[in-house]
Coordinates of N, CA and C in Angstrom, one line a residue:
M23 N -12.5 -18.1 -5.6 CA -13.1 -18.6 -4.4 C -13.7 -17.5 -3.7
D24 N -15.0 -17.5 -3.3 CA -15.6 -16.5 -2.5 C -15.2 -16.6 -1.1
K25 N -15.0 -15.4 -0.5 CA -14.6 -15.4 0.9 C -15.8 -14.9 1.7
T26 N -15.9 -15.4 2.9 CA -17.0 -14.9 3.8 C -16.3 -14.3 5.0
H27 N -16.6 -13.0 5.3 CA -16.1 -12.3 6.5 C -16.7 -12.9 7.7
L28 N -15.9 -13.2 8.7 CA -16.4 -13.7 10.0 C -15.9 -12.7 11.0
P29 N -16.7 -12.3 12.0 CA -16.2 -11.5 13.1 C -15.2 -12.2 13.9
P30 N -14.3 -11.5 14.6 CA -13.2 -12.2 15.3 C -13.6 -13.3 16.2
E31 N -14.8 -13.2 16.9 CA -15.2 -14.2 17.9 C -15.6 -15.5 17.2
L32 N -16.2 -15.4 16.0 CA -16.5 -16.6 15.2 C -15.3 -17.2 14.6
R33 N -14.4 -16.4 14.1 CA -13.1 -16.9 13.5 C -12.3 -17.6 14.6
Q34 N -12.3 -17.1 15.8 CA -11.6 -17.7 16.9 C -12.2 -19.1 17.2
E35 N -13.5 -19.2 17.1 CA -14.1 -20.4 17.4 C -13.7 -21.5 16.4
I36 N -13.5 -21.1 15.1 CA -13.1 -22.1 14.1 C -11.6 -22.5 14.3
E37 N -10.8 -21.5 14.7 CA -9.4 -21.8 14.7 C -8.9 -22.4 16.0
E38 N -9.6 -22.3 17.1 CA -9.2 -22.9 18.4 C -9.4 -24.4 18.3
A39 N -8.3 -25.0 18.1 CA -8.3 -26.5 17.9 C -8.8 -27.3 19.1
Y40 N -8.6 -26.8 20.3 CA -8.8 -27.6 21.5 C -10.1 -27.4 22.1
R41 N -10.8 -26.4 21.8 CA -12.0 -26.0 22.5 C -13.3 -26.5 21.9
H42 N -13.3 -26.8 20.6 CA -14.6 -27.2 19.9 C -14.4 -28.5 19.2
P43 N -15.5 -29.2 18.9 CA -15.3 -30.5 18.2 C -14.8 -30.2 16.8
R44 N -14.1 -31.2 16.2 CA -13.5 -31.0 14.9 C -14.6 -31.0 13.8
V45 N -15.7 -31.7 14.0 CA -16.8 -31.7 13.0 C -17.9 -30.9 13.6
R46 N -18.3 -30.0 12.8 CA -19.5 -29.1 13.1 C -20.6 -29.5 12.2
T47 N -21.8 -29.8 12.7 CA -22.9 -30.2 11.9 C -24.0 -29.2 12.1
A48 N -24.8 -29.0 11.1 CA -26.0 -28.2 11.1 C -27.1 -28.8 10.4
D49 N -28.2 -29.0 11.1 CA -29.4 -29.6 10.5 C -30.0 -28.6 9.4
N50 N -29.8 -27.3 9.7 CA -30.1 -26.2 8.8 C -29.0 -25.2 8.9
V51 N -28.3 -25.0 7.8 CA -27.1 -24.0 7.8 C -27.5 -22.7 8.3
F52 N -28.7 -22.2 8.1 CA -29.1 -20.9 8.5 C -29.4 -20.7 10.0
D53 N -29.4 -21.9 10.7 CA -29.5 -21.8 12.2 C -28.1 -21.8 12.8
D54 N -27.1 -21.9 12.1 CA -25.7 -21.9 12.6 C -25.1 -20.5 12.3
P55 N -24.5 -19.9 13.4 CA -23.9 -18.6 13.1 C -22.8 -18.5 12.1
I56 N -22.0 -19.5 12.0 CA -20.9 -19.5 11.1 C -21.3 -20.0 9.7
L57 N -21.9 -21.2 9.7 CA -22.3 -21.8 8.4 C -23.4 -21.0 7.8
G58 N -24.2 -20.3 8.6 CA -25.3 -19.5 8.0 C -24.7 -18.3 7.2
R59 N -23.6 -17.7 7.7 CA -23.0 -16.6 7.0 C -22.4 -17.1 5.7
I60 N -21.8 -18.3 5.7 CA -21.3 -18.8 4.5 C -22.4 -19.1 3.5
A61 N -23.5 -19.7 3.9 CA -24.6 -20.1 3.1 C -25.2 -18.8 2.5
K62 N -25.4 -17.8 3.3 CA -26.0 -16.5 2.8 C -25.0 -15.9 1.8
N63 N -23.7 -15.9 2.1 CA -22.8 -15.3 1.1 C -22.8 -16.0 -0.2
L64 N -23.0 -17.3 -0.2 CA -22.9 -18.1 -1.4 C -24.3 -18.3 -2.0
N65 N -25.3 -17.7 -1.5 CA -26.7 -17.8 -2.0 C -27.2 -19.2 -2.0
W66 N -26.9 -20.0 -0.9 CA -27.4 -21.3 -0.9 C -28.9 -21.4 -0.5
N67 N -29.6 -22.5 -0.9 CA -30.9 -22.7 -0.3 C -30.7 -23.4 1.0
E68 N -31.9 -23.6 1.7 CA -31.8 -24.3 2.9 C -31.2 -25.7 2.8
C69 N -30.2 -26.1 3.6 CA -29.6 -27.4 3.5 C -28.9 -27.8 4.8
S70 N -28.5 -29.0 4.9 CA -27.8 -29.5 6.0 C -26.3 -29.5 5.7
M71 N -25.4 -29.4 6.7 CA -24.0 -29.3 6.4 C -23.2 -29.9 7.5
M72 N -22.1 -30.5 7.1 CA -21.0 -31.0 8.1 C -19.7 -30.3 7.6
L73 N -19.0 -29.7 8.6 CA -17.8 -29.0 8.3 C -16.7 -29.6 9.2
G74 N -15.7 -30.1 8.6 CA -14.5 -30.6 9.4 C -13.4 -29.6 9.5
R75 N -13.0 -29.3 10.7 CA -11.9 -28.3 10.9 C -10.6 -29.2 10.7
L76 N -9.8 -28.8 9.8 CA -8.5 -29.5 9.5 C -7.4 -29.0 10.4
I77 N -6.9 -29.9 11.2 CA -6.0 -29.5 12.3 C -4.8 -30.4 12.2
I78 N -3.6 -29.9 12.2 CA -2.3 -30.6 12.3 C -1.5 -30.1 13.5
D79 N -1.1 -31.0 14.3 CA -0.3 -30.6 15.5 C -0.9 -29.4 16.3
G80 N -2.2 -29.5 16.4 CA -2.9 -28.5 17.2 C -3.1 -27.2 16.5
K81 N -2.8 -27.1 15.2 CA -2.9 -25.8 14.5 C -3.9 -26.0 13.4
Y82 N -4.8 -25.0 13.3 CA -5.9 -25.0 12.3 C -5.2 -24.7 10.9
V83 N -5.5 -25.6 9.9 CA -5.0 -25.3 8.6 C -6.0 -25.1 7.5
G84 N -7.3 -25.3 7.9 CA -8.4 -25.1 6.9 C -9.6 -25.9 7.3
A85 N -10.6 -26.0 6.4 CA -11.8 -26.7 6.7 C -12.3 -27.4 5.4
L86 N -13.0 -28.5 5.6 CA -13.6 -29.2 4.5 C -15.0 -29.6 4.8
G87 N -15.9 -29.2 3.9 CA -17.3 -29.4 4.3 C -18.1 -30.1 3.2
V88 N -19.2 -30.7 3.6 CA -20.2 -31.3 2.7 C -21.6 -30.8 3.0
R89 N -22.4 -30.7 2.0 CA -23.8 -30.3 2.3 C -24.8 -31.1 1.5
A90 N -26.0 -31.2 2.1 CA -27.0 -31.9 1.4 C -28.3 -31.1 1.4
A91 N -29.0 -31.2 0.3 CA -30.3 -30.5 0.2 C -31.3 -30.9 1.3
G92 N -32.0 -30.0 1.8 CA -33.0 -30.3 2.9 C -32.3 -30.2 4.2
T93 N -33.2 -30.3 5.2 CA -32.7 -30.1 6.6 C -32.7 -31.5 7.3
G94 N -31.8 -31.6 8.3 CA -31.8 -32.8 9.1 C -31.2 -34.0 8.4
Q95 N -30.3 -33.8 7.4 CA -29.8 -34.9 6.6 C -28.7 -35.7 7.2
Y96 N -28.0 -35.2 8.2 CA -26.8 -35.8 8.8 C -27.1 -36.3 10.2
T97 N -26.6 -37.5 10.5 CA -26.7 -38.1 11.8 C -25.4 -38.0 12.5
A98 N -25.4 -38.5 13.8 CA -24.2 -38.5 14.6 C -23.2 -39.5 13.9
D99 N -23.7 -40.6 13.3 CA -22.8 -41.5 12.7 C -22.2 -40.9 11.4
H100 N -22.9 -40.1 10.7 CA -22.3 -39.4 9.6 C -21.1 -38.5 10.1
A101 N -21.4 -37.8 11.2 CA -20.3 -36.9 11.7 C -19.1 -37.7 12.2
R102 N -19.3 -38.9 12.8 CA -18.2 -39.7 13.2 C -17.4 -40.2 11.9
L103 N -18.1 -40.6 10.9 CA -17.4 -41.0 9.7 C -16.7 -39.8 9.0
W104 N -17.3 -38.6 9.0 CA -16.7 -37.5 8.5 C -15.4 -37.1 9.3
S105 N -15.4 -37.4 10.6 CA -14.2 -37.1 11.4 C -13.0 -37.9 11.0
L106 N -13.3 -39.1 10.4 CA -12.2 -40.0 9.9 C -11.4 -39.4 8.7
V107 N -12.1 -38.5 8.0 CA -11.5 -37.9 6.8 C -10.6 -36.7 7.3
N108 N -10.8 -36.2 8.5 CA -10.1 -35.0 8.9 C -8.6 -35.0 8.8
E109 N -8.0 -36.0 9.4 CA -6.5 -36.1 9.4 C -5.9 -36.2 7.9
P110 N -6.4 -37.2 7.1 CA -5.8 -37.3 5.8 C -6.1 -36.0 5.0
A111 N -7.2 -35.4 5.1 CA -7.5 -34.1 4.4 C -6.6 -33.0 4.8
A112 N -6.4 -32.9 6.1 CA -5.5 -31.9 6.7 C -4.1 -32.0 6.1
I113 N -3.6 -33.3 6.1 CA -2.3 -33.6 5.6 C -2.2 -33.2 4.1
A114 N -3.2 -33.6 3.4 CA -3.2 -33.3 1.9 C -3.2 -31.8 1.7
L115 N -4.0 -31.0 2.4 CA -4.0 -29.6 2.3 C -2.7 -29.0 2.6
A116 N -2.1 -29.4 3.7 CA -0.8 -28.9 4.1 C 0.3 -29.2 3.1
N117 N 0.3 -30.4 2.6 CA 1.2 -30.8 1.5 C 1.0 -30.0 0.3
S118 N -0.2 -29.7 -0.1 CA -0.5 -28.9 -1.3 C 0.1 -27.5 -1.1
R119 N -0.2 -26.9 0.0 CA 0.3 -25.6 0.3 C 1.9 -25.6 0.3
R120 N 2.5 -26.6 0.9 CA 4.0 -26.6 0.8 C 4.5 -26.8 -0.6
H121 N 3.8 -27.6 -1.4 CA 4.2 -27.8 -2.8 C 4.1 -26.5 -3.5
H122 N 3.1 -25.7 -3.3 CA 3.0 -24.4 -4.0 C 4.1 -23.5 -3.6
E123 N 4.4 -23.5 -2.3 CA 5.5 -22.7 -1.8 C 6.8 -23.1 -2.4
V124 N 7.1 -24.4 -2.5 CA 8.3 -24.8 -3.1 C 8.4 -24.5 -4.6
T125 N 7.3 -24.7 -5.2 CA 7.2 -24.3 -6.7 C 7.5 -22.8 -6.9
D126 N 6.9 -22.0 -6.1 CA 7.1 -20.5 -6.2 C 8.6 -20.2 -5.9
L127 N 9.2 -20.8 -4.9 CA 10.6 -20.6 -4.6 C 11.5 -21.1 -5.7
K128 N 11.1 -22.2 -6.3 CA 11.9 -22.7 -7.4 C 11.9 -21.8 -8.6
D129 N 10.7 -21.2 -8.9 CA 10.6 -20.2 -10.0 C 11.4 -19.0 -9.7
L130 N 11.4 -18.5 -8.4 CA 12.2 -17.3 -8.1 C 13.7 -17.6 -8.2
L131 N 14.1 -18.8 -7.8 CA 15.5 -19.2 -7.9 C 15.9 -19.2 -9.4
A132 N 15.1 -19.8 -10.3 CA 15.4 -19.9 -11.7 C 15.5 -18.5 -12.3
D133 N 14.6 -17.6 -11.9 CA 14.7 -16.2 -12.4 C 16.0 -15.5 -11.9
D134 N 16.3 -15.7 -10.6 CA 17.5 -15.1 -10.1 C 18.8 -15.7 -10.8
N135 N 18.7 -17.0 -11.1 CA 19.9 -17.6 -11.7 C 20.0 -17.1 -13.1
K136 N 18.9 -16.9 -13.9 CA 19.0 -16.4 -15.2 C 19.5 -15.0 -15.2
Y137 N 19.0 -14.2 -14.3 CA 19.5 -12.8 -14.2 C 21.0 -12.7 -13.9
L138 N 21.5 -13.6 -13.0 CA 22.9 -13.5 -12.6 C 23.8 -14.0 -13.8
R139 N 23.3 -15.0 -14.5 CA 24.0 -15.5 -15.7 C 24.1 -14.4 -16.7
D140 N 23.0 -13.7 -17.0 CA 23.0 -12.6 -17.9 C 24.0 -11.5 -17.5
E141 N 24.0 -11.2 -16.2 CA 24.9 -10.2 -15.7 C 26.4 -10.6 -15.9
L142 N 26.6 -11.9 -15.6 CA 28.0 -12.4 -15.8 C 28.4 -12.3 -17.3
R143 N 27.5 -12.6 -18.2 CA 27.9 -12.5 -19.6 C 28.1 -11.1 -20.0
K144 N 27.4 -10.1 -19.5 CA 27.6 -8.7 -19.8 C 29.0 -8.2 -19.3
N145 N 29.4 -8.8 -18.1 CA 30.6 -8.2 -17.5 C 31.8 -9.1 -17.7
T146 N 31.8 -9.9 -18.7 CA 33.0 -10.7 -19.0 C 34.1 -9.8 -19.7
V147 N 35.3 -10.1 -19.4 CA 36.4 -9.4 -20.0 C 37.3 -10.4 -20.8
E148 N 37.8 -10.0 -21.9 CA 38.6 -10.8 -22.7 C 40.0 -11.0 -22.0
I149 N 40.4 -12.2 -21.8 CA 41.6 -12.6 -21.1 C 42.7 -12.9 -22.1
V150 N 43.8 -12.2 -22.0 CA 44.9 -12.4 -22.9 C 45.5 -13.7 -22.6
G151 N 45.6 -14.5 -23.7 CA 46.2 -15.8 -23.6 C 45.1 -16.9 -23.4
A152 N 43.9 -16.5 -23.4 CA 42.8 -17.5 -23.2 C 42.8 -18.6 -24.3
D153 N 43.2 -18.2 -25.5 CA 43.2 -19.2 -26.6 C 44.5 -19.9 -26.8
F154 N 45.5 -19.6 -26.0 CA 46.8 -20.2 -26.1 C 47.2 -20.9 -24.8
G155 N 48.0 -20.2 -24.0 CA 48.6 -20.8 -22.8 C 47.6 -21.1 -21.7
L156 N 46.5 -20.3 -21.7 CA 45.5 -20.5 -20.6 C 44.3 -21.3 -21.1
R157 N 44.4 -21.9 -22.3 CA 43.3 -22.6 -22.9 C 42.7 -23.7 -22.0
D158 N 43.5 -24.5 -21.3 CA 43.0 -25.6 -20.4 C 42.3 -25.0 -19.2
V159 N 42.9 -23.9 -18.7 CA 42.3 -23.3 -17.5 C 41.0 -22.7 -17.9
M160 N 40.9 -22.0 -19.0 CA 39.6 -21.4 -19.4 C 38.5 -22.4 -19.7
E161 N 38.9 -23.6 -20.2 CA 37.9 -24.6 -20.4 C 37.4 -25.1 -19.1
N162 N 38.2 -25.2 -18.1 CA 37.8 -25.7 -16.8 C 36.8 -24.6 -16.2
V163 N 37.2 -23.3 -16.4 CA 36.3 -22.3 -15.8 C 35.0 -22.3 -16.5
R164 N 34.9 -22.5 -17.8 CA 33.6 -22.6 -18.5 C 32.7 -23.7 -18.1
K165 N 33.3 -24.8 -17.5 CA 32.5 -25.9 -17.1 C 31.8 -25.6 -15.9

């Protein structure tokens, strides 16, 4: 995924959940200071765009946008409809991120578990009587 560098004041504008509308529209992306940088970075032609800021509990978690060839393609009604997608998309993105975190932690735990089991096998000592009087005890330990 290509990243577009934004100066701090533009990044702050995107991330401040309470100061700006959740849906940003541009009749021409090159007329918008934020969307214009993205369009230039991705070598887009002139187009219209709607960008929904994904916010959960007042915290910015990402953005979801659509664009159409040509200028002036989106109306206020389009923006209203796009705003309805905001909450479900924000929840889906947050859940996806959490799932990746849990998967990564699970993999780390499996690696640690394997390492510890290998270390235990290396450091085992033969116990006198393990095959005779302590047989039942040793079977319980192995379980």
